[in-house]
Tab-separated table of C-alpha atoms in Angstrom:
chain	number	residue	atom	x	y	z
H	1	UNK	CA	144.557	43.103	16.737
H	2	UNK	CA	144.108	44.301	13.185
H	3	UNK	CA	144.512	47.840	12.082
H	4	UNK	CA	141.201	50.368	13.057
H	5	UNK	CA	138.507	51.204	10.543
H	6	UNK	CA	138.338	54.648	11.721
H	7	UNK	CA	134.645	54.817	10.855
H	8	UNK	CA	132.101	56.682	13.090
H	9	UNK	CA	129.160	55.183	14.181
H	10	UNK	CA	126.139	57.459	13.172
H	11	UNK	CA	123.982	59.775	16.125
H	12	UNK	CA	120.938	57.052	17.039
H	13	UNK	CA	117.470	57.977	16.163
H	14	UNK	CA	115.098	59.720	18.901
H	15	UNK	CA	111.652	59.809	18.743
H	16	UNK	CA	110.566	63.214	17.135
H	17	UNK	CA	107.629	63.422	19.731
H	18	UNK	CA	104.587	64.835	20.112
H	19	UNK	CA	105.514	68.271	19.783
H	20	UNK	CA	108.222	67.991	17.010
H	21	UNK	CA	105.942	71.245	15.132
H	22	UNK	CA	107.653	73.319	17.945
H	23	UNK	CA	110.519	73.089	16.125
H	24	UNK	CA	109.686	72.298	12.300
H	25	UNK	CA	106.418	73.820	12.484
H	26	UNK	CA	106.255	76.206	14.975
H	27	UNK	CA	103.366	78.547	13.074
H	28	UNK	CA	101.687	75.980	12.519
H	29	UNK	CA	101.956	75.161	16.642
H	30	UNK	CA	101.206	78.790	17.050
H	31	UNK	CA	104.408	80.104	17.595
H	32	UNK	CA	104.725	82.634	15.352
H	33	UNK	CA	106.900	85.668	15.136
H	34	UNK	CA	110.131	83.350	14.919
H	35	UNK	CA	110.197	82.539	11.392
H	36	UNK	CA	108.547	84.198	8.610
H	37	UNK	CA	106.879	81.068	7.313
H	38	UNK	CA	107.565	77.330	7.844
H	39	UNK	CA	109.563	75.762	5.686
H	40	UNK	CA	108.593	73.527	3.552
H	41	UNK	CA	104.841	74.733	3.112
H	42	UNK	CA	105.303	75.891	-0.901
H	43	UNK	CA	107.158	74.142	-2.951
H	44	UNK	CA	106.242	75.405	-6.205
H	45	UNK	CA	105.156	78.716	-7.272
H	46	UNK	CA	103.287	80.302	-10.558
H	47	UNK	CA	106.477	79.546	-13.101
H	48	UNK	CA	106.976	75.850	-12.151
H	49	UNK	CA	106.850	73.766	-14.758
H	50	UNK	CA	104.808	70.849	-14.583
H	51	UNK	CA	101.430	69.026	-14.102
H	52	UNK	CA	100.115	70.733	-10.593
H	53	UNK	CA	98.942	67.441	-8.682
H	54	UNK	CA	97.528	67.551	-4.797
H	55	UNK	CA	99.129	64.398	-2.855
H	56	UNK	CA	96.825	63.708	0.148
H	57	UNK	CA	96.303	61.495	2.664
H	58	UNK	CA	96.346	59.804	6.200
H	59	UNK	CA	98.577	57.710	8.570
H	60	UNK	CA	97.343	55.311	10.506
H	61	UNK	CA	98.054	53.586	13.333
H	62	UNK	CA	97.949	49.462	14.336
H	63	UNK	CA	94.436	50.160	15.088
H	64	UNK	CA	93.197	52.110	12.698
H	65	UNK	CA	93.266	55.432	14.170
H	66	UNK	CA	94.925	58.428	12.206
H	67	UNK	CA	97.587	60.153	13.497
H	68	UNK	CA	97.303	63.565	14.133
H	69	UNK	CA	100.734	64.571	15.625
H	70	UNK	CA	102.593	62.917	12.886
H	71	UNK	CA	105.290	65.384	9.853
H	72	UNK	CA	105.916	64.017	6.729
H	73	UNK	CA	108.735	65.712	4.641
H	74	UNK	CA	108.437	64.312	1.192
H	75	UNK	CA	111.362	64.801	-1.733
H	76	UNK	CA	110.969	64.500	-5.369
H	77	UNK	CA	112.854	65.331	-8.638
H	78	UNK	CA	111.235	68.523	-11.187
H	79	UNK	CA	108.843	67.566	-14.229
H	80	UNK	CA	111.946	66.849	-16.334
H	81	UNK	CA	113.525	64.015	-13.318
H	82	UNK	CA	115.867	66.354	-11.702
H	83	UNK	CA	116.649	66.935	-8.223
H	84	UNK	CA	116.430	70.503	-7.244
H	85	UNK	CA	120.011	69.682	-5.334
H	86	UNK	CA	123.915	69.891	-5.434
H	87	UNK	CA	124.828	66.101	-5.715
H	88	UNK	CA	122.311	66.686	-9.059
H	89	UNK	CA	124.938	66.239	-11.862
H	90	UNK	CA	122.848	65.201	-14.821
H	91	UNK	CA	121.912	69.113	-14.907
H	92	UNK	CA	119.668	72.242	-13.527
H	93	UNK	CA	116.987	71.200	-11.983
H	94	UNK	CA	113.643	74.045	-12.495
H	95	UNK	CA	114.930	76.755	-10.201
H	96	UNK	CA	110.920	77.230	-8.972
H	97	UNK	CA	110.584	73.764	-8.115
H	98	UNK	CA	112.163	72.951	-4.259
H	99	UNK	CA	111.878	69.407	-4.803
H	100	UNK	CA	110.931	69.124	-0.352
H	101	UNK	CA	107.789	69.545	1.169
H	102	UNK	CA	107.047	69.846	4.965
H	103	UNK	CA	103.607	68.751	6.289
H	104	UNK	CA	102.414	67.879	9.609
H	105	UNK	CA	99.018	65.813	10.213
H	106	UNK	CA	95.662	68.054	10.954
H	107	UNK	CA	95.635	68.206	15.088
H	108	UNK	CA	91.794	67.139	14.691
H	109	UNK	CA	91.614	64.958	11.023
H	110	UNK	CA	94.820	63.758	10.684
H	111	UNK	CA	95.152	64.103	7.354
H	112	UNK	CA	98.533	65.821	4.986
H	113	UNK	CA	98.240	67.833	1.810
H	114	UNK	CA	101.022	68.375	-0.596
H	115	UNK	CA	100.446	70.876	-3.511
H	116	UNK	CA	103.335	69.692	-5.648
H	117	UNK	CA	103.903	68.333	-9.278
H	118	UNK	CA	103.751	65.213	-11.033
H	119	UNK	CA	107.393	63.905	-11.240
H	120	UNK	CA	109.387	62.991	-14.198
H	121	UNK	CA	111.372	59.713	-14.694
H	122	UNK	CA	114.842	59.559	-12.745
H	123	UNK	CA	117.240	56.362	-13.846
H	124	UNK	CA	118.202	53.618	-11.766
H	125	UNK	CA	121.651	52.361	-10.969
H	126	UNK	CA	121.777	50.761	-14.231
H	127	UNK	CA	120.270	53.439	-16.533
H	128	UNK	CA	116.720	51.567	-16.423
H	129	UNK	CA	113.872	54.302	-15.928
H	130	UNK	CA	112.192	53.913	-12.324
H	131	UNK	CA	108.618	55.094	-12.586
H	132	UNK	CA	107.578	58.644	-11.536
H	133	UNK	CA	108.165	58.436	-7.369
H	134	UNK	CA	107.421	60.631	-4.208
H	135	UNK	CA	110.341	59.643	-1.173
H	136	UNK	CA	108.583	60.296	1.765
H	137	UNK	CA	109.825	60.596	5.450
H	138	UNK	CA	107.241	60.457	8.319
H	139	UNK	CA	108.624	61.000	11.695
H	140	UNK	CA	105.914	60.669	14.991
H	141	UNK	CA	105.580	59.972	18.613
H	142	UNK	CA	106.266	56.432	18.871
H	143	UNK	CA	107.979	56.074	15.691
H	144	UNK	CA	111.811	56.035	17.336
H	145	UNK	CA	113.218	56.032	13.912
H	146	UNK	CA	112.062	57.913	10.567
H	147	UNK	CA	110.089	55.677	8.283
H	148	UNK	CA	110.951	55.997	4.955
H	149	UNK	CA	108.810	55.015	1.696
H	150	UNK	CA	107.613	56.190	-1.774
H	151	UNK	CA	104.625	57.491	-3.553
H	152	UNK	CA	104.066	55.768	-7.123
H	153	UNK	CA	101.250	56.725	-8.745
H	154	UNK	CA	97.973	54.592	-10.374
H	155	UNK	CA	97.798	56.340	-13.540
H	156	UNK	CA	101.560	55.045	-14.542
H	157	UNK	CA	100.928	51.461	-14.693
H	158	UNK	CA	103.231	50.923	-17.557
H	159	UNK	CA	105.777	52.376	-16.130
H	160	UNK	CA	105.633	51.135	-12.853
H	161	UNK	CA	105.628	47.322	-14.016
H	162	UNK	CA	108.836	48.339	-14.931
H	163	UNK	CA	110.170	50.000	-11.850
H	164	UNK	CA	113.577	48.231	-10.714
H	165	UNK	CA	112.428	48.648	-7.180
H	166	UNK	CA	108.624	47.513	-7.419
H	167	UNK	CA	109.993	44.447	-9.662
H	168	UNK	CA	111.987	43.414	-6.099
H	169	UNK	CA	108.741	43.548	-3.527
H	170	UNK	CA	108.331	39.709	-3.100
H	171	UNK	CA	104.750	39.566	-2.135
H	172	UNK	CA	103.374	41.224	-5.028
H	173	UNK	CA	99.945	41.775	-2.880
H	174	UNK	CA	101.855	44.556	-1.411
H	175	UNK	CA	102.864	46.452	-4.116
H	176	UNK	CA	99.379	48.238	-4.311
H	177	UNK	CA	100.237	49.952	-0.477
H	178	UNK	CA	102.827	52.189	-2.668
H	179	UNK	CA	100.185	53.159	-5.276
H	180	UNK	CA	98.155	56.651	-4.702
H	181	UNK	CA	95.013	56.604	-6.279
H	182	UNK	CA	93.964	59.203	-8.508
H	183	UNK	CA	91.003	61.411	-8.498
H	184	UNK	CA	91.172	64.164	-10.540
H	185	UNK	CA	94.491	66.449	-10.315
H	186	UNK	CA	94.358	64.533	-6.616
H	187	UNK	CA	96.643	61.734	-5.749
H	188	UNK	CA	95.001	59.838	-2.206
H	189	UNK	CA	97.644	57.941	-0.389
H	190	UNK	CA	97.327	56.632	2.953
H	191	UNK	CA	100.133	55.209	4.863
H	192	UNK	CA	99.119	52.332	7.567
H	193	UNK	CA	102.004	52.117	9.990
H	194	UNK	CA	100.926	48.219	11.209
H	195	UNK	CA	98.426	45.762	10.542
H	196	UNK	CA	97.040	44.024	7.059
H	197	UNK	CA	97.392	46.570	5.406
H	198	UNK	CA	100.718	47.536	6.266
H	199	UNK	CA	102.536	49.939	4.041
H	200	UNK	CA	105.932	48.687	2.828
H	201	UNK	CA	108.668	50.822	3.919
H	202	UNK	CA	112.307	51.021	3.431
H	203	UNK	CA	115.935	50.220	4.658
H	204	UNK	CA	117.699	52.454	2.114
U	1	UNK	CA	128.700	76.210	0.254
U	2	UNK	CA	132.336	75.046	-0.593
U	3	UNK	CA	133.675	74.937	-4.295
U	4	UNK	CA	134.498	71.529	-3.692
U	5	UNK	CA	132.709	69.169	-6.400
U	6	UNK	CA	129.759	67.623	-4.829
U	7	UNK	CA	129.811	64.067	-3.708
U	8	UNK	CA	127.382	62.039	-5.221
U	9	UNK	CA	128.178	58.196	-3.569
U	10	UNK	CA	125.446	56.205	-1.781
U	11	UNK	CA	125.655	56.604	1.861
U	12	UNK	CA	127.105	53.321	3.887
U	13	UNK	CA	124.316	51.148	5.286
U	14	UNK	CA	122.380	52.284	8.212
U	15	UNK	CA	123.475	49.825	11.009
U	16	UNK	CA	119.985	49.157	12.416
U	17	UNK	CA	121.310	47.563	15.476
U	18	UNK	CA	122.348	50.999	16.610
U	19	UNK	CA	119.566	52.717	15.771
U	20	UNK	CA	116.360	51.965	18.125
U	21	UNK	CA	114.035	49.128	16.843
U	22	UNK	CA	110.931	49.934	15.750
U	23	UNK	CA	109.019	47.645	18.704
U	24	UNK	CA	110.334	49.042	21.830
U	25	UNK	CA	107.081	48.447	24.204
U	26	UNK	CA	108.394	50.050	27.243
U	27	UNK	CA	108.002	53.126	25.249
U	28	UNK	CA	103.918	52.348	24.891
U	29	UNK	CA	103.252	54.504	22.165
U	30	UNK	CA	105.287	52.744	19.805
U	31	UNK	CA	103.681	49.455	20.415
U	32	UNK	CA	100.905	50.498	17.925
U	33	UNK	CA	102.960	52.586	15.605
U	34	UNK	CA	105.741	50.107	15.000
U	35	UNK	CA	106.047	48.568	11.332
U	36	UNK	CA	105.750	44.750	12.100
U	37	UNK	CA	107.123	43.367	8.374
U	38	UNK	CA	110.775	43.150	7.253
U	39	UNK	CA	111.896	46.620	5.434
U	40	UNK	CA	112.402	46.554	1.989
U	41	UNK	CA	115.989	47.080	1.628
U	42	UNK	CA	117.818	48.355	-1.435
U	43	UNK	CA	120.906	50.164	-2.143
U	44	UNK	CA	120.795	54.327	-2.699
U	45	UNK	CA	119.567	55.849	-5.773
U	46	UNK	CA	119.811	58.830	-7.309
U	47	UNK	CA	116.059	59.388	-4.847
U	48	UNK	CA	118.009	59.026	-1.795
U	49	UNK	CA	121.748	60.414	-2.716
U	50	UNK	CA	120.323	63.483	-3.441
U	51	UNK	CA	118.199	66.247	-0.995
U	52	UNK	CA	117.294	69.389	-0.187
U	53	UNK	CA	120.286	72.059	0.724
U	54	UNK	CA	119.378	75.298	2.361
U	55	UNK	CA	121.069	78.455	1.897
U	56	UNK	CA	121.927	81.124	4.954
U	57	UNK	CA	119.237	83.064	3.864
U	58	UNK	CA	116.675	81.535	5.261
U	59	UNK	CA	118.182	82.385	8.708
U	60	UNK	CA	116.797	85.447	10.821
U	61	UNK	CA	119.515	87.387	13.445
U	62	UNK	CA	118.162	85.452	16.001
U	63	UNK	CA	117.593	82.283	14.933
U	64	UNK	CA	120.273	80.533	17.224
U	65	UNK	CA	119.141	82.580	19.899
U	66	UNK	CA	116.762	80.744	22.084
U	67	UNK	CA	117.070	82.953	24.922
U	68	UNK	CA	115.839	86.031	22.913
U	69	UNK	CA	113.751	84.825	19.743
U	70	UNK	CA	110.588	84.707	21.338
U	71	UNK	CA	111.146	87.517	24.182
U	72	UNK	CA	109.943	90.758	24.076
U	73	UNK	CA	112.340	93.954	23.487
U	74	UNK	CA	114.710	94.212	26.614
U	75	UNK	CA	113.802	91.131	27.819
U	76	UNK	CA	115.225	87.327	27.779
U	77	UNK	CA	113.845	83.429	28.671
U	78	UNK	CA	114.321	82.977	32.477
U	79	UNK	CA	116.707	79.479	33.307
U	80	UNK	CA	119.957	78.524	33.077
U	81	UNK	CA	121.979	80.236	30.271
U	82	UNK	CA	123.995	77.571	27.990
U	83	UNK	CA	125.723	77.437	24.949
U	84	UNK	CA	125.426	74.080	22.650
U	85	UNK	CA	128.046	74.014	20.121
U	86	UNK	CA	129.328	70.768	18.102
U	87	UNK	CA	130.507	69.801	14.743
U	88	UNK	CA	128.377	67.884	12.296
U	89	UNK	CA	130.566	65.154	10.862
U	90	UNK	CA	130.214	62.104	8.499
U	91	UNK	CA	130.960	58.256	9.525
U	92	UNK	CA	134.007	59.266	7.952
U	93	UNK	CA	134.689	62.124	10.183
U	94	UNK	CA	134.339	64.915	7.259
U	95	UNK	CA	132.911	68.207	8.160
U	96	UNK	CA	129.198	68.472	6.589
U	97	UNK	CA	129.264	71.713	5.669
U	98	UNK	CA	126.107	73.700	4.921
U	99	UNK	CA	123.930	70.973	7.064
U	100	UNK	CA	120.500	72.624	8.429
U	101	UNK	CA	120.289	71.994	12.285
U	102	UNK	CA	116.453	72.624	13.678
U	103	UNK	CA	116.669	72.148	17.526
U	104	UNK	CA	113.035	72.252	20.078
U	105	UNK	CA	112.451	72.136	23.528
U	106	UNK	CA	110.888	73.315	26.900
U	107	UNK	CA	111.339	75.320	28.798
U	108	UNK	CA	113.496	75.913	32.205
U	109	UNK	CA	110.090	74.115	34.299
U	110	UNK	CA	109.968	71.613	31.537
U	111	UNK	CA	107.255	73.174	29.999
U	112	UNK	CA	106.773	73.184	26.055
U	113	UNK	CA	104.924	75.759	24.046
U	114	UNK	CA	102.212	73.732	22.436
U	115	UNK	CA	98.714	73.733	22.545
U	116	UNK	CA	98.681	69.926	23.224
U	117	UNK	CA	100.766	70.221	26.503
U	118	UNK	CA	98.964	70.694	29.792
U	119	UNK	CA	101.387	70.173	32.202
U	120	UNK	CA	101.345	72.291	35.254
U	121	UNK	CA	104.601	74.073	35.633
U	122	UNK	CA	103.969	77.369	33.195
U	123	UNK	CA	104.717	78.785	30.393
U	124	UNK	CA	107.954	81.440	29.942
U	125	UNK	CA	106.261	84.437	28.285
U	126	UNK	CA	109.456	84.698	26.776
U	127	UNK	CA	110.402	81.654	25.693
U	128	UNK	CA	108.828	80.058	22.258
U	129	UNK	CA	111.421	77.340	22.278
U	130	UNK	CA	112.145	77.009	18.878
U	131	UNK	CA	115.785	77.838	16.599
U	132	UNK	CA	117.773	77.084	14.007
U	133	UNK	CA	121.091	77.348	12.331
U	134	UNK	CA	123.566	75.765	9.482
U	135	UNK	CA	126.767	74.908	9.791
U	136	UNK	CA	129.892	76.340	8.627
U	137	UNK	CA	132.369	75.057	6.017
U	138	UNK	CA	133.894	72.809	8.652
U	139	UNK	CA	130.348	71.437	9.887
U	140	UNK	CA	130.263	73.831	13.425
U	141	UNK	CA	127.255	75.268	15.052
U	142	UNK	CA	126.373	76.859	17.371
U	143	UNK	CA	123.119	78.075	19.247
U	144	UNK	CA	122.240	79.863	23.048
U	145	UNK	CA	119.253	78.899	24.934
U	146	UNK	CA	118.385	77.943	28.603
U	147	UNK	CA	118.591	74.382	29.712
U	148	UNK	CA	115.672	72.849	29.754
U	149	UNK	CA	113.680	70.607	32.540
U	150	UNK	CA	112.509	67.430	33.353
U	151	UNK	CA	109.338	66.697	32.321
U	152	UNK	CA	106.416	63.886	33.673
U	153	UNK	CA	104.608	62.006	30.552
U	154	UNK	CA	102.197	59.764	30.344
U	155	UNK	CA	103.743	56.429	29.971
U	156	UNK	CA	104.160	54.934	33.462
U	157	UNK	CA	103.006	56.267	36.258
U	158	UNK	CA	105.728	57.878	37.366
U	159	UNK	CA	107.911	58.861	33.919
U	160	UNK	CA	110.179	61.161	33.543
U	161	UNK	CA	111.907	62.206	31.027
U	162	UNK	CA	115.438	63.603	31.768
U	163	UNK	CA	116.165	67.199	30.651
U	164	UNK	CA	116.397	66.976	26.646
U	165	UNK	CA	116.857	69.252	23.755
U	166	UNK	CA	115.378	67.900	20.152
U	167	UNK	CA	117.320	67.853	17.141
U	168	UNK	CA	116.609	67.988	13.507
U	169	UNK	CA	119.565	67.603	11.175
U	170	UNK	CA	119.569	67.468	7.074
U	171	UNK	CA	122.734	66.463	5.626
U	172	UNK	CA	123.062	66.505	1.961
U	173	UNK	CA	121.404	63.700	0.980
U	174	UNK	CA	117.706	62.683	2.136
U	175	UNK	CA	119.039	59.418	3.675
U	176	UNK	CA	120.961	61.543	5.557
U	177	UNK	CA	117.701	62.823	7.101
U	178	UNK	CA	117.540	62.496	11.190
U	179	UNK	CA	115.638	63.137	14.389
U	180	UNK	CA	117.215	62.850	17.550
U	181	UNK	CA	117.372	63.874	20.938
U	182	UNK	CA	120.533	65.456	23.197
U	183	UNK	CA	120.932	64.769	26.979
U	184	UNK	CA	123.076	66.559	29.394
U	185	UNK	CA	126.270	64.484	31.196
U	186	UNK	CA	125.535	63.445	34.567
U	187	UNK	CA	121.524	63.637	34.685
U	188	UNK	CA	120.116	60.615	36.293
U	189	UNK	CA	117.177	60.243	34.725
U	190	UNK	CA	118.958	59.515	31.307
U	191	UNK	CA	119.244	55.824	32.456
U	192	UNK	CA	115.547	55.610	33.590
U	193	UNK	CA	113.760	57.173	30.491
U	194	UNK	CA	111.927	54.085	28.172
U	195	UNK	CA	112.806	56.112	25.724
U	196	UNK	CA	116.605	56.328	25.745
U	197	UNK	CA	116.156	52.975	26.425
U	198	UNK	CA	114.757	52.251	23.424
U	199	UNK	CA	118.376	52.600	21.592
U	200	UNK	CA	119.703	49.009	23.148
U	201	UNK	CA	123.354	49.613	22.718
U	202	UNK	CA	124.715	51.740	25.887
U	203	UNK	CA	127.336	52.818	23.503
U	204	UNK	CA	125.235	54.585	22.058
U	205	UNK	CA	122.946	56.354	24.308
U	206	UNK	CA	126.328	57.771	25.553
U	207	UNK	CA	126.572	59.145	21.834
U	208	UNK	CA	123.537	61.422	22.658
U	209	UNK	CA	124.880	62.806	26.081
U	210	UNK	CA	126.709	65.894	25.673
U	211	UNK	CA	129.036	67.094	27.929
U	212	UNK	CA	129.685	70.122	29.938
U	213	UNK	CA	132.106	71.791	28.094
U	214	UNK	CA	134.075	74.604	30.441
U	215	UNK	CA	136.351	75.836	27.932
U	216	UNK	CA	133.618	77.715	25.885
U	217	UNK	CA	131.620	78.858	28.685
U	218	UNK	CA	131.358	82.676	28.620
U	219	UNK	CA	132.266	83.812	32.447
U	220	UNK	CA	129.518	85.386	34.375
U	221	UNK	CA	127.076	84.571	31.246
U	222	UNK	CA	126.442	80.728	29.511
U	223	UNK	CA	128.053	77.630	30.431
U	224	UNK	CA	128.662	75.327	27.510
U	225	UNK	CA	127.396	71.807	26.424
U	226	UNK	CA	129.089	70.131	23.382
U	227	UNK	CA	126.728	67.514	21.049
U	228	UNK	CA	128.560	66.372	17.996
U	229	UNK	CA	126.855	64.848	15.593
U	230	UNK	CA	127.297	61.852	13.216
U	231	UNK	CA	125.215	61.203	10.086
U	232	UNK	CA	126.069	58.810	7.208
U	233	UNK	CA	129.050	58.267	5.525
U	234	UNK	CA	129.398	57.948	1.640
U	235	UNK	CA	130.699	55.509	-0.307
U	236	UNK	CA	133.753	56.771	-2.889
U	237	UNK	CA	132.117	56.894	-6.842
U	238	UNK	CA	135.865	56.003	-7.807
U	239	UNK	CA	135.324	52.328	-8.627
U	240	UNK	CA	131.570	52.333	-9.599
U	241	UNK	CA	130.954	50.347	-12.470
U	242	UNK	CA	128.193	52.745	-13.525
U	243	UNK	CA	128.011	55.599	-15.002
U	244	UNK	CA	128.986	59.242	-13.011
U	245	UNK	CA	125.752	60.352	-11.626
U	246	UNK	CA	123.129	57.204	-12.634
């Protein structure tokens, strides 16, 4: 035998289930008196700096229906490209920008709002710029392991015909299920779990 | 938070063959909400290194306190009194200090608070079902509740699941980020429920069972259950060839 590793093997994924805004939403289940507010629900406040943008949207299933039990937790760097977080070392983030954002899926339209800000630039691995991005985590009954993907936006094109990550999708007919679509200071961007029009999501 | 520098490395590679598959159709619901193309796999940047840290302030007294953050003055949730207490720990087996833990459940009858739920056994007025808590400098937690029940679902006709306790954990990096669900040792359902089952490694649903713990029971008051948990390791930054940080 050779010598051990020593590595752990990471806690499997669970479902989050149906009733996952028990515990990451509960005001918004109608538990309240718990916590003050859920977190999450503001990420910005009157100082932030930045373009205010709405991201909003829909997830749907293999058959086209929305999902209204689904939470999406999104993640995102300031106006200037940096994360509001300790690993951060290119510099302060905006200390009234949280960077996450908690939203579960309306119980009778399914659909998410984020009131957030457009993101600057962050660099990739080898200083390129990737385009301005949204990481986005959507957990669900029936999803058994967190789905992760991003949020580029239409209005960037230039800069996201350079993006080191877009520039590796293979089947460039995809690309577009990572665009939102802008309509005024609101970005639309639906997320289709299965099917033709199948957004691409990561192993990251 | 420590004064240690940060640690900025990617995190090792999920191993997906651990981890439940998306497509696990004894679990029905998943049939339809199961990605069916490849994932688009790249290694971390500075989008997925990073994430959201939480400070203690966000915690109320009672947070960790199942058994009386929903009950009225005087009063506490009815069921068996336990303690779940664990460690947070990378791949590596280092403490992950200042990790936010969000934990959900039912109640003793297996009944959840929600106003989706309809099942018949009823609601604890004084149970919401709902805490929180972040771990300590060397990645411990801690939390009291009641244990909670079995529960039937629509699924099969006759599924169960066994008596479970949801977890939410952040790490310090957002592909850290997981959902998962803690089972009690000996509970025979465990090895019924579609979806435990979905995890096809038995290895690993064992990783999800927590044990009864004796040794930090509190006599004539909790017993004790202890759930470690694992998230990804990082890589060392030491031999990068790219720059600190990019």
């Amino acid at each position: 035998m050779v010598q051990q590793l020593g590595f752990l093997k990471e806690t499997p994924s669970q479902t989050a289930g149906p009733y996952v805004h028990i515990g990451c939403t509960p005001n918004f289940s109608g538990i309240t008196g718990v916590y003050e507010a859920d977190l999450g629900v503001a990420m910005v406040n009157d100082k932030t700096l930045g373009e205010r943008i709405t991201i909003r949207g829909r997830v749907f299933d293999g058959t086209g229906t929305p999902l209204r039990d689904a939470l999406l937790e999104i993640w995102q760097p300031d106006s200037n490209g940096l994360y509001n977080s300790p690993s951060e070392l290119r510099g302060a983030a905006d200390p009234n920008f949280t960077g996450w954002g908690r939203c579960p899926t309306d119980m009778e339209t399914g659909e998410y709002v984020f009131e957030t800000i457009k993101p600057g630039q962050v660099p990739y691995k080898d200083g390129r710029l990737m385009a301005p991005h949204v990481s986005v985590w959507i957990v669900a009954r029936g999803i058994n392991i967190g789905l992760q993907t991003r949020i580029y936006f239409d209005d960037e094109k230039a800069a996201n015909d350079q993006d080191p990550i877009l520039m590796r999708i293979e089947h460039k007919n995809r690309v577009p299920t990572l665009i939102a679509k802008r309509d005024g200071s609101s970005y639309l961007f639906d997320i289709h779990l299965q099917g033709d029009k199948e957004t691409i999501f990561f192993d990251v | 938070m420590s004064n240690r520098k940060p640690e900025t490395g990617a995190f090792f590679q999920r191993d997906r063959l651990w981890h439940p598959p998306a497509y696990t159709p004894d679990y029905k619901t998943s049939v339809v909400r199961s990605p069916q193309r490849a994932l688009l796999s790249f290694d971390n940047t500075l989008s997925e290194i990073t994430g959201p840290v939480f400070g203690h302030s966000i915690l109320g007294e009672l947070d960790n306190d199942l058994i009386h953050n929903f009950a009225k003055p005087g009063e506490s949730a009815i069921g068996q009194r336990i303690i779940v207490h664990g460690r947070v720990i990378d791949e590596r087996g280092k403490g992950v200090a200042g990790a936010l833990l969000e934990f959900w459940q039912a109640n003793a009858g297996g009944r959840y608070r929600h106003k989706r739920e309809g099942y018949i056994a009823p609601l604890d007025p004084n149970f919401g079902g709902c805490g929180r808590t972040i771990t300590d400098e060397d990645g411990h937690y801690r939390f009291r509740t009641v244990k909670p029940g079995a529960y039937p679902w629509p699924n099969g006709v006759n599924d169960w699941r066994p008596a479970h306790i949801h977890f939410s954990v952040f790490g310090h990096g957002f592909a850290q980020r997981l959902i998962t669900q803690m089972y009690f040792e000996g509970d025979p359902m465990i090895w019924k429920c579609p979806i435990v089952r979905s995890i096809p490694d038995k290895t690993a649903i064992e990783q999800l069972i927590a044990p009864l713990d004796m040794n930090n029971t509190i006599p004539m008051d909790a017993r004790a259950y202890k759930f470690d948990i694992v998230l990804r390791g990082r890589r060392s930054t030491l031999f990068e060839n790219r720059m600190e940080g990019n």
